[in-house]
Short mmCIF file of C-alpha atoms and ligand atoms in Angstrom, two decimals:
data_model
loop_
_atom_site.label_atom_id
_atom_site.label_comp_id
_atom_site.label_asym_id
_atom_site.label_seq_id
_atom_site.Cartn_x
_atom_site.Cartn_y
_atom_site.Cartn_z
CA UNK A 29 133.50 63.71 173.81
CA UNK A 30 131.33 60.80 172.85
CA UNK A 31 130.85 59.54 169.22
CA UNK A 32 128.58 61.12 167.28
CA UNK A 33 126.84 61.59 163.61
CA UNK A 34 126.32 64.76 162.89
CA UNK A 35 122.76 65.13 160.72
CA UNK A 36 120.56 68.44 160.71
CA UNK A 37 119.69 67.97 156.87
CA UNK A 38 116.83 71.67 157.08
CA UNK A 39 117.63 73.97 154.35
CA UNK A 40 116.84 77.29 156.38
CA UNK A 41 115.56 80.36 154.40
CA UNK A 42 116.17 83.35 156.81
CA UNK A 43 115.14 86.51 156.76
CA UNK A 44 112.93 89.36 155.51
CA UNK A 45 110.93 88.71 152.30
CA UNK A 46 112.24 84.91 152.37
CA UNK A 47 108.22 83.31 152.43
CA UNK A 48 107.80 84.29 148.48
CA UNK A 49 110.54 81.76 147.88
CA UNK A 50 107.88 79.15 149.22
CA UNK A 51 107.07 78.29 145.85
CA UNK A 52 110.26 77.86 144.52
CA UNK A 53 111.68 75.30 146.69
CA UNK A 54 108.32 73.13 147.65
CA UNK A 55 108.45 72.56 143.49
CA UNK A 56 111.28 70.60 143.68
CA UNK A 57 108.92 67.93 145.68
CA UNK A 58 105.77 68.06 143.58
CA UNK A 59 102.99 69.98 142.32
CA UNK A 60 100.72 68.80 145.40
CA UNK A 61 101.16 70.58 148.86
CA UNK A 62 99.36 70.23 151.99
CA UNK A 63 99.14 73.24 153.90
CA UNK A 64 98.63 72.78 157.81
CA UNK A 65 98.03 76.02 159.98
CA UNK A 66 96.28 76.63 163.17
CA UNK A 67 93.11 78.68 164.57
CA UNK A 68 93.64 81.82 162.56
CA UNK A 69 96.91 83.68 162.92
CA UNK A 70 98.42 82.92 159.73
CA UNK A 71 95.86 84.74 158.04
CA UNK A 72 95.78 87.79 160.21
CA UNK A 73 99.29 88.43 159.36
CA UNK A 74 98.66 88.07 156.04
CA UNK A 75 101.30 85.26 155.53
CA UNK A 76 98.73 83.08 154.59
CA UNK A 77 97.89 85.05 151.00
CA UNK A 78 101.47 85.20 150.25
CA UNK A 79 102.11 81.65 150.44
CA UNK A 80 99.36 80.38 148.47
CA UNK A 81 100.33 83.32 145.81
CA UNK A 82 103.68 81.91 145.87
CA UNK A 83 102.72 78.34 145.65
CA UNK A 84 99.97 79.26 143.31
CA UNK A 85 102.67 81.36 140.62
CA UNK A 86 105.29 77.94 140.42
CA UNK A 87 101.65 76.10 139.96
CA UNK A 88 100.90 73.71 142.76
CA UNK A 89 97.66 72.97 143.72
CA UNK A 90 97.06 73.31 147.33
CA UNK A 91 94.86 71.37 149.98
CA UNK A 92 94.50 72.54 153.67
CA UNK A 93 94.01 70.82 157.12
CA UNK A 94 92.99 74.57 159.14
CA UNK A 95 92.75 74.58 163.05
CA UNK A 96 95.64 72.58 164.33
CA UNK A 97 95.15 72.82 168.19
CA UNK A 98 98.09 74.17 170.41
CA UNK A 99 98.94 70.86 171.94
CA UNK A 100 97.91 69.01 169.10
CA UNK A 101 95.76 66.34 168.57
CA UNK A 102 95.99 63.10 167.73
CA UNK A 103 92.90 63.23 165.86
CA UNK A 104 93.90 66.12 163.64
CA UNK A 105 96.91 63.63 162.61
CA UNK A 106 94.52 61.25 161.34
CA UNK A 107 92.59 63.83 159.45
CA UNK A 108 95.60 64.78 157.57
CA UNK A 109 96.94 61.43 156.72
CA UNK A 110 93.93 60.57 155.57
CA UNK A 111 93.92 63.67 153.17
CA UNK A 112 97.07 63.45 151.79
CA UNK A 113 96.54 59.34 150.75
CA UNK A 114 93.53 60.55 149.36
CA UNK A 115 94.89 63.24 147.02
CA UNK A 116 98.42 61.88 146.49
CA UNK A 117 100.26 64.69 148.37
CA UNK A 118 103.76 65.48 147.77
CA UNK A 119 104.73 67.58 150.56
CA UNK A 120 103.66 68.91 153.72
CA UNK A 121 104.13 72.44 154.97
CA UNK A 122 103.26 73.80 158.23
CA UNK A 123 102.62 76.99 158.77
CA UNK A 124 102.68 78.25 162.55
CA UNK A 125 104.66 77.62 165.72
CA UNK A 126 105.78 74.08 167.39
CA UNK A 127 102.08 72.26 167.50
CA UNK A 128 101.55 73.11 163.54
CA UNK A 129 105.43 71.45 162.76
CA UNK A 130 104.88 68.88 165.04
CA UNK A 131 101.41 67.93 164.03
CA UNK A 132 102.44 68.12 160.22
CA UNK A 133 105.55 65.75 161.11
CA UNK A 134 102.80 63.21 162.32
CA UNK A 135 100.78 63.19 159.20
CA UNK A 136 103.90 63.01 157.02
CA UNK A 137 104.80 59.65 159.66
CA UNK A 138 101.43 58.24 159.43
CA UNK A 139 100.52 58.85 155.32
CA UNK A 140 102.65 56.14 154.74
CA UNK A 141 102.73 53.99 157.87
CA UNK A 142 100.61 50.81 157.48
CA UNK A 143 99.69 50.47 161.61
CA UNK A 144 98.72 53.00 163.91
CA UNK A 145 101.74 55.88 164.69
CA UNK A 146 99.98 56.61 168.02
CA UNK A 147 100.17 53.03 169.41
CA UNK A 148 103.13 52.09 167.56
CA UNK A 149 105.78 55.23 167.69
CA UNK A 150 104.04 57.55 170.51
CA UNK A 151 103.38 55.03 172.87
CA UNK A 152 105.35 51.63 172.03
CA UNK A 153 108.18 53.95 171.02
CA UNK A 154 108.97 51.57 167.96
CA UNK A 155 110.73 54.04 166.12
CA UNK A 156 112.41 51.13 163.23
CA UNK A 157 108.85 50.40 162.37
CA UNK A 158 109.02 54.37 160.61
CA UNK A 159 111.08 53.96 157.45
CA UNK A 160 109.65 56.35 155.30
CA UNK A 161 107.48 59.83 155.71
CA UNK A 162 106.28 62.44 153.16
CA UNK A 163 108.73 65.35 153.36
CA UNK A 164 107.95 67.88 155.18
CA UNK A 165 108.18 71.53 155.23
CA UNK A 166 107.99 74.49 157.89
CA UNK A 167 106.82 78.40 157.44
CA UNK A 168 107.87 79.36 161.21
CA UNK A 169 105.76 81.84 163.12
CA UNK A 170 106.67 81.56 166.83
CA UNK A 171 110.48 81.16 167.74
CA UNK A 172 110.05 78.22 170.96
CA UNK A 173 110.22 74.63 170.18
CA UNK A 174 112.94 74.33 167.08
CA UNK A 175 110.56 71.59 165.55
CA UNK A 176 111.58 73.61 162.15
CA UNK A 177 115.13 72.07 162.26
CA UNK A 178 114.61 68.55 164.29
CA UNK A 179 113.01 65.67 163.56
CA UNK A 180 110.64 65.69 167.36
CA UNK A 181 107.20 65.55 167.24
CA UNK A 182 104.83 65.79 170.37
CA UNK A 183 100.90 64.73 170.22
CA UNK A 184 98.39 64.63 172.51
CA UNK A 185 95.14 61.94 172.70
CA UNK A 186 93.05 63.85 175.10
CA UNK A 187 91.12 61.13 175.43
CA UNK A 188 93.33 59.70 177.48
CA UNK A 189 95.32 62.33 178.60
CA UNK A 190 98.86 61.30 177.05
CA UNK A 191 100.85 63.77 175.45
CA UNK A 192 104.01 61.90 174.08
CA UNK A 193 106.94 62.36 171.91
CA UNK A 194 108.95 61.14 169.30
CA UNK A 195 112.22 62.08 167.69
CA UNK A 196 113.09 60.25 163.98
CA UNK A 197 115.67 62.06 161.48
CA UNK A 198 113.41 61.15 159.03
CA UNK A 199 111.09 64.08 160.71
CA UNK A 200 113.34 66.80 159.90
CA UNK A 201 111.80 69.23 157.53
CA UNK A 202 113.34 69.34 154.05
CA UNK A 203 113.21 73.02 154.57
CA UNK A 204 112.19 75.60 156.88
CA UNK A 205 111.44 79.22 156.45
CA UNK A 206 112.21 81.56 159.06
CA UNK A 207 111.09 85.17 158.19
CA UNK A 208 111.19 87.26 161.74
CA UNK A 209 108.31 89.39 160.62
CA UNK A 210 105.85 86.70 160.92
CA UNK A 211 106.45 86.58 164.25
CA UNK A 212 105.69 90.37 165.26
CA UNK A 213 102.13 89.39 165.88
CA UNK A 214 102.76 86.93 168.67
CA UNK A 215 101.71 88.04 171.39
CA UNK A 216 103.01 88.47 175.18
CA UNK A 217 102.17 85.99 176.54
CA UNK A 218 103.07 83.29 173.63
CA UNK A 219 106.04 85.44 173.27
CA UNK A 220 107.43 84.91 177.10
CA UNK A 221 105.96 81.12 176.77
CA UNK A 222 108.13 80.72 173.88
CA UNK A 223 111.23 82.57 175.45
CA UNK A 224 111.54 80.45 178.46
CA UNK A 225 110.90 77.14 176.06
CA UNK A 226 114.32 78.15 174.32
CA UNK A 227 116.15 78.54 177.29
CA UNK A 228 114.69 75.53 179.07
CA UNK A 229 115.85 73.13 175.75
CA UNK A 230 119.14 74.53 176.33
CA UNK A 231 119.02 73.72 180.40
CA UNK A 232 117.85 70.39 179.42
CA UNK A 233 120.83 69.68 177.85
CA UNK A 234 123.50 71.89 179.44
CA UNK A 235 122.97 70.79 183.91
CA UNK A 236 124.35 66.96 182.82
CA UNK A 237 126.61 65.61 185.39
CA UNK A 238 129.56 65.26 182.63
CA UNK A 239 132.91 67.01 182.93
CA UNK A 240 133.16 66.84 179.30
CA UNK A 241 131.60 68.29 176.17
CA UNK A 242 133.31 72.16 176.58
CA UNK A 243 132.45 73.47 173.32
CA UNK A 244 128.85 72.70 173.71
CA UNK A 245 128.17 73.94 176.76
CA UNK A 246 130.12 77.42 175.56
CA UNK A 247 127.69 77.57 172.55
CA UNK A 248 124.71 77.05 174.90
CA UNK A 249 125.69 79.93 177.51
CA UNK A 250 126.22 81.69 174.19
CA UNK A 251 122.81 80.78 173.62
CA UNK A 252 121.12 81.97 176.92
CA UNK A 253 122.64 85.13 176.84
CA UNK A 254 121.14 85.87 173.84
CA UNK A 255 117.24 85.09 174.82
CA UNK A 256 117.90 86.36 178.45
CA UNK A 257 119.43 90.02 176.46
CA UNK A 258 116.77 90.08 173.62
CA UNK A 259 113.85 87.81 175.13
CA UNK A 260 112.90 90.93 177.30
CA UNK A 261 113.34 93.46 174.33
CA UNK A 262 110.63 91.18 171.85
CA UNK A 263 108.41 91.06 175.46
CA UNK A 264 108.48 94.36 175.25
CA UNK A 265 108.40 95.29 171.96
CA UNK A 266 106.80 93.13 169.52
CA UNK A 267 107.71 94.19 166.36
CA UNK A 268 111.75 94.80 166.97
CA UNK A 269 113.21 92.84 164.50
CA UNK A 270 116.54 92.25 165.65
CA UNK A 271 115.04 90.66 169.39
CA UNK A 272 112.89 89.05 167.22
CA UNK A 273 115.71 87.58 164.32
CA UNK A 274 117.98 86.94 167.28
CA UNK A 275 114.96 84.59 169.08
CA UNK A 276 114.24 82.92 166.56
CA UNK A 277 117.83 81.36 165.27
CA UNK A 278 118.33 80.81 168.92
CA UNK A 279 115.44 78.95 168.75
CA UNK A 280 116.21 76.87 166.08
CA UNK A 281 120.04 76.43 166.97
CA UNK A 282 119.32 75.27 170.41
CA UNK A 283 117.39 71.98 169.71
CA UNK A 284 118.79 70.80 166.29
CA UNK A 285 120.98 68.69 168.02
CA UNK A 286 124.08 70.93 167.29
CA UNK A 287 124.38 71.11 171.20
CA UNK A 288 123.99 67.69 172.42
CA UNK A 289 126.21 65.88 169.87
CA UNK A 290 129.20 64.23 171.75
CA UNK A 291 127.22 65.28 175.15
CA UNK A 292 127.19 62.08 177.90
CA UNK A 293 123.68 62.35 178.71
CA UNK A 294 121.01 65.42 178.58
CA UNK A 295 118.12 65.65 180.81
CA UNK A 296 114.63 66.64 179.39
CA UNK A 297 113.21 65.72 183.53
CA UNK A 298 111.20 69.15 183.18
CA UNK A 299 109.71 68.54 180.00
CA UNK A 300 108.78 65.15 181.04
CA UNK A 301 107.32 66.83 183.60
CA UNK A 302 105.79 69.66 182.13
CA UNK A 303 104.19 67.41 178.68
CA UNK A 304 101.84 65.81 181.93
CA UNK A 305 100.77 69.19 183.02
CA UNK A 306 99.76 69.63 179.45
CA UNK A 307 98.25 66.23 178.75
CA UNK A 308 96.05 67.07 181.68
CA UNK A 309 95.79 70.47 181.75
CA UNK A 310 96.10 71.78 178.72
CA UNK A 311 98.62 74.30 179.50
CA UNK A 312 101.12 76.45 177.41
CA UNK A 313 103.84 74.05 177.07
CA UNK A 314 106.71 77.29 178.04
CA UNK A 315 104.49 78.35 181.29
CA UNK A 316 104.57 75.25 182.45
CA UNK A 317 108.47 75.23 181.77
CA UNK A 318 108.66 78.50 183.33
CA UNK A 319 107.03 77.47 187.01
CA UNK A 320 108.59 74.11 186.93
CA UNK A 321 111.97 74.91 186.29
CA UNK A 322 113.20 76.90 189.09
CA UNK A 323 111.95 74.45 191.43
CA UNK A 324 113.83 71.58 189.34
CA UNK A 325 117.11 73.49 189.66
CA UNK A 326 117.07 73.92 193.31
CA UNK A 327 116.04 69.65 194.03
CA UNK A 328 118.79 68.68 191.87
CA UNK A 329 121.41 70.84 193.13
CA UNK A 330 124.21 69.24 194.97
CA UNK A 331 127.78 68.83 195.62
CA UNK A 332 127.89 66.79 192.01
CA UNK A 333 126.83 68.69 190.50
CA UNK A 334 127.34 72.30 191.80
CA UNK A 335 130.22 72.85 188.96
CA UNK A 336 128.05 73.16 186.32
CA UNK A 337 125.19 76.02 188.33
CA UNK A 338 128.39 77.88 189.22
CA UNK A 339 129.40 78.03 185.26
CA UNK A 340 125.97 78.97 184.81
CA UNK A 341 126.36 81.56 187.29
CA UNK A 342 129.49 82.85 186.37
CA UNK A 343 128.99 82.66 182.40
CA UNK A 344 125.35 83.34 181.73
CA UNK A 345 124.84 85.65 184.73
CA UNK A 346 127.86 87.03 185.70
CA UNK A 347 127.73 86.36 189.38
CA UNK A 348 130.67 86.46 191.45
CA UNK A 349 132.40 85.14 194.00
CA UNK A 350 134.03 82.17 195.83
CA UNK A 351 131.44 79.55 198.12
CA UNK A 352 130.04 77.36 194.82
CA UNK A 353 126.68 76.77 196.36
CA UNK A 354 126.07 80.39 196.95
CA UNK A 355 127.00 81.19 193.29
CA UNK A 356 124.33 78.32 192.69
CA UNK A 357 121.71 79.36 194.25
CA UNK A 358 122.04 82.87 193.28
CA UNK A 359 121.73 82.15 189.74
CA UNK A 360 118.86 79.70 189.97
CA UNK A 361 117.46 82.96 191.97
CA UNK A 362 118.32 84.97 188.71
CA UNK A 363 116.22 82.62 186.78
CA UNK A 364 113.30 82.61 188.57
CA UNK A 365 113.49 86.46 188.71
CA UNK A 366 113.48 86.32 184.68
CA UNK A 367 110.97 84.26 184.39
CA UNK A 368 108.94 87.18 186.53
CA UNK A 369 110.05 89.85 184.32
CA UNK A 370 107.96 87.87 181.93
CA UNK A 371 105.05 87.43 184.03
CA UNK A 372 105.57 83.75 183.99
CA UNK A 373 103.04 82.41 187.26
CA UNK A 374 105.18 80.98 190.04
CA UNK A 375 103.04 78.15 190.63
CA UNK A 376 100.52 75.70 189.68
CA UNK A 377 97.90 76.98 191.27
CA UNK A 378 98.17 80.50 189.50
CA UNK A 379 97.27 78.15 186.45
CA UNK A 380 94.67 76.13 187.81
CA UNK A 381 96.23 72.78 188.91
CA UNK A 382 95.65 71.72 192.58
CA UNK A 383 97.17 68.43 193.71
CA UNK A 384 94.39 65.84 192.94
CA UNK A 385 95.95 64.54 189.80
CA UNK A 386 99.81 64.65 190.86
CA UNK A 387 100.35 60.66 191.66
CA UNK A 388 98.54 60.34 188.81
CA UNK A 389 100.53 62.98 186.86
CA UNK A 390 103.79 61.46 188.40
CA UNK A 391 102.91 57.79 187.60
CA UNK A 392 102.78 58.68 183.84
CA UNK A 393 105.69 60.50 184.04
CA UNK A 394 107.73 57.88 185.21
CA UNK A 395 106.17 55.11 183.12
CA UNK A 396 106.65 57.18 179.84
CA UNK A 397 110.50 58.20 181.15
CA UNK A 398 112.60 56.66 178.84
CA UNK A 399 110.47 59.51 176.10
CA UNK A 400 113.02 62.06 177.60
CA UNK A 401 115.48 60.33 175.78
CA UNK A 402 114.26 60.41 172.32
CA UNK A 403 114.88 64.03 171.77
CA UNK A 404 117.91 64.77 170.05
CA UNK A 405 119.70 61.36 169.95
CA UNK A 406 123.10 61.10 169.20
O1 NZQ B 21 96.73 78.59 166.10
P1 NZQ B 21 97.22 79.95 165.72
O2 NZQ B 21 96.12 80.87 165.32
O3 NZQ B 21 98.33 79.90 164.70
O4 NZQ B 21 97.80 80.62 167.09
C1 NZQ B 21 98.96 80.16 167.75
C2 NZQ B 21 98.66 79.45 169.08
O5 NZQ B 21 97.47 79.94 169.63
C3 NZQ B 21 99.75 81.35 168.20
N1 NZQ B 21 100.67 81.86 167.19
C4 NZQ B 21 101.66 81.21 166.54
N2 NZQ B 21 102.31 82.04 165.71
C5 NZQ B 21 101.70 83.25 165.82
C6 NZQ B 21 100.65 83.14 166.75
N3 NZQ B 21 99.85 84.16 167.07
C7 NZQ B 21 100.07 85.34 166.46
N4 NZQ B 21 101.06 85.53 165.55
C8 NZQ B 21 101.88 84.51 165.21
N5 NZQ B 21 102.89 84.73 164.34
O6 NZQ B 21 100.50 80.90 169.32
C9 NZQ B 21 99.77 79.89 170.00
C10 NZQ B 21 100.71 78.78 170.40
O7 NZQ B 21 101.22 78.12 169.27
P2 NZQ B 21 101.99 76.73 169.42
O8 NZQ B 21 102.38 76.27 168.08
O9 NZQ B 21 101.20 75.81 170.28
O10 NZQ B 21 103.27 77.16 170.28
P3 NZQ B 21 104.72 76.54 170.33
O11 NZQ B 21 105.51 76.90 169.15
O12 NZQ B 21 105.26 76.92 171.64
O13 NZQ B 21 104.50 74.94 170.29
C11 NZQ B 21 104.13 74.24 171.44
C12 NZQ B 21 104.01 72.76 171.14
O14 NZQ B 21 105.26 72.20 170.73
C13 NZQ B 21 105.65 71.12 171.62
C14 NZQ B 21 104.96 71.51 172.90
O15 NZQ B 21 104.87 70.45 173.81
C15 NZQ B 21 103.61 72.00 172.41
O16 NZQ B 21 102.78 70.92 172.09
N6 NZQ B 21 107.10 71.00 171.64
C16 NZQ B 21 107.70 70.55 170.53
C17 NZQ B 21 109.06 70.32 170.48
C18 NZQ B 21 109.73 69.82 169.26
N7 NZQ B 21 109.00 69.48 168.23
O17 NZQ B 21 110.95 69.72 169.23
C19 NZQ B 21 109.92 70.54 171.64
C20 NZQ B 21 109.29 71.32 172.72
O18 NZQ B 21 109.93 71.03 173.92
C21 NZQ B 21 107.81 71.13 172.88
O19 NZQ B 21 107.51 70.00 173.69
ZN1 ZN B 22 110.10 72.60 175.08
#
């Protein structure tokens, strides 16, 4: 196992009733909060009115930067930082899925950053220029990305189509809440998009071509099996709080960096992949996962590598038997059929992307490949 320093910092508050402690805990960082949401769901649910009562009773004012984009925006993280400098803002919480977090965890960079974070971290990848960000804080309402326990944060510039990541410990939220509840309103499709995200962070760092790092991989099939038993339960049934608990601390568990500590290498080739089919496209970052993946299994698959899809196999799926590559391919088969079950499109075409931007897709890709590396590094 390689060397490692272990560091998830996130105070998590799970479970029913947990948001009303909102107040509470964001006092201990000052009596100004920023609260960053997205189009509208936060206040259909209602969690909205309970965490500005909350934050309201321990007496913190509150400022808000509404509308976050899924895939957010580079422009939104200006809008923020500029806010919080303004007002003198002493903590940041996010309220909503990945794009809130990660869009908060930009402001929070750039509030105190004297250059650019786009050109500087995003792009130039200068990560030691980021010394210091306000804290920040997450009210989760869409178990996918585990942005509410790691310090990775992906923005888009639409304007010119780059959609690009970071990952700084200084990132991680101070705390995260992580009420299953609030997540009973996501719908199917953002549900399935969100269950094959989970599973894809933990292929991303599970299919490495090391013979080491046992433990980790164990936790990760423990992982799978719990999104591929209760992702099609929460599909199926929004509001069943146990798929729905179980989904979300899978979420959060699987890209913390709990599972890639001591690993050789992890992957994150699909997600490259999949952030360019977003940066032009403006897809759902999991549905993109979902028709890439299966087709990324069955190129990389060889004799190298075969040990680790027949574990997968044999763990996650059960499959049995004694030729490797057939156990291989059946369980890449058993992923792809999963994905249906979710009514995850096969293809890019079922989404709207032909082939006239590929090399183009493909060159970016490759130029911005050492991003894969930034997520979760030991
Ligand atoms: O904007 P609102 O109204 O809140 O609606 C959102 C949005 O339309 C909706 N939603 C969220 N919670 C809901 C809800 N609707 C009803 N009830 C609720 N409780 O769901 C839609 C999608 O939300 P979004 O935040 O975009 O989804 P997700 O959590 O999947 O985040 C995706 C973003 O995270 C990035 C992705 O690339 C993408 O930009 N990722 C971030 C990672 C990280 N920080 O570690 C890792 C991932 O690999 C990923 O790249
Ligand atoms: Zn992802």
């Amino acid at each position: 196992m390689k060397n490692f320093n272990y560091n998830i910092p996130t105070k998590v508050l799970f479970g029913k009733g947990k948001v009303k402690e909102v107040g509470k805990e964001a006092k201990k960082y000052g009596d100004k909060v920023l609260l960053v949401y997205g189009k509208g769901s936060v206040k259909k649910s209602g969690l909205f009115d309970i965490v500005v009562n909350s934050l309201k009773d321990a007496g913190i004012y509150i400022y808000e930067l509404p509308n976050i984009d899924p895939n957010p925006r580079i422009d939104s993280v200006y809008q923020g930082a500029e806010l919080c400098r303004k007002v003198g803002i002493n903590l940041i919480i996010a309220m909503g899925g990945g794009s809130v977090i990660d869009c908060s965890k930009a402001i929070a960079a750039q509030a105190n950053y004297c250059g650019d974070v786009w050109q500087d971290l995003y792009v130039e990848q200068k990560l030691d220029t980021l010394t210091s960000a306000l804290p920040i804080a997450s009210i989760l309402t869409l178990a996918a990305t585990g942005s509410e326990m790691n310090g990775n944060s992906v923005i888009s510039n639409m304007h010119t189509n780059q959609k690009l990541s970071i990952g700084h410990d200084i990132l991680r939220p101070v705390f995260s809440i992580l009420d299953p509840e609030y997540t009973f309103t996501v719908n199917k499709y953002h549900t399935a998009a969100g269950i094959v995200d989970i599973l894809s962070h933990l292929f991303e760092q599970y299919f490495t071509p090391d013979h080491e790092g046992y433990l980790q991989n164990r936790m990760m099939e423990a992982m799978m099996k719990t999104v591929i038993e209760y992702g099609p339960i929460a599909y199926n049934e929004l509001d069943n709080y146990e798929a729905r608990a179980n989904l979300m601390w899978t979420s959060s568990l699987a890209l913390n960096g709990m599972v890639s500590y001591g690993k050789v290498e992890t992957d994150w080739a699909t997600h490259g992949m999949e952030h360019e089919l977003s940066a032009f496209y403006d897809i759902t970052h999991g549905v993109g996962l979902g028709i890439l993946t299966p087709y990324w299994m069955k190129y990389v698959l060889s004799e190298d590598n075969v040990h680790r899809f027949v574990e997968y196999g044999r763990n996650v799926w059960k499959i049995h038997g004694h030729d490797n590559m057939e156990i291989a391919n059946k369980a890449i088969d058993k992923t792809r059929e999963f994905f249906n079950s979710l009514n995850i499109p096969q293809t890019l075409r079922e989404v709207g992307i032909d082939d006239s931007k590929l090399e183009k897709m493909a060159e970016q890709a490759t130029i911005f490949k050492y991003l894969a590396k930034v997520y979760i590094k030991p």
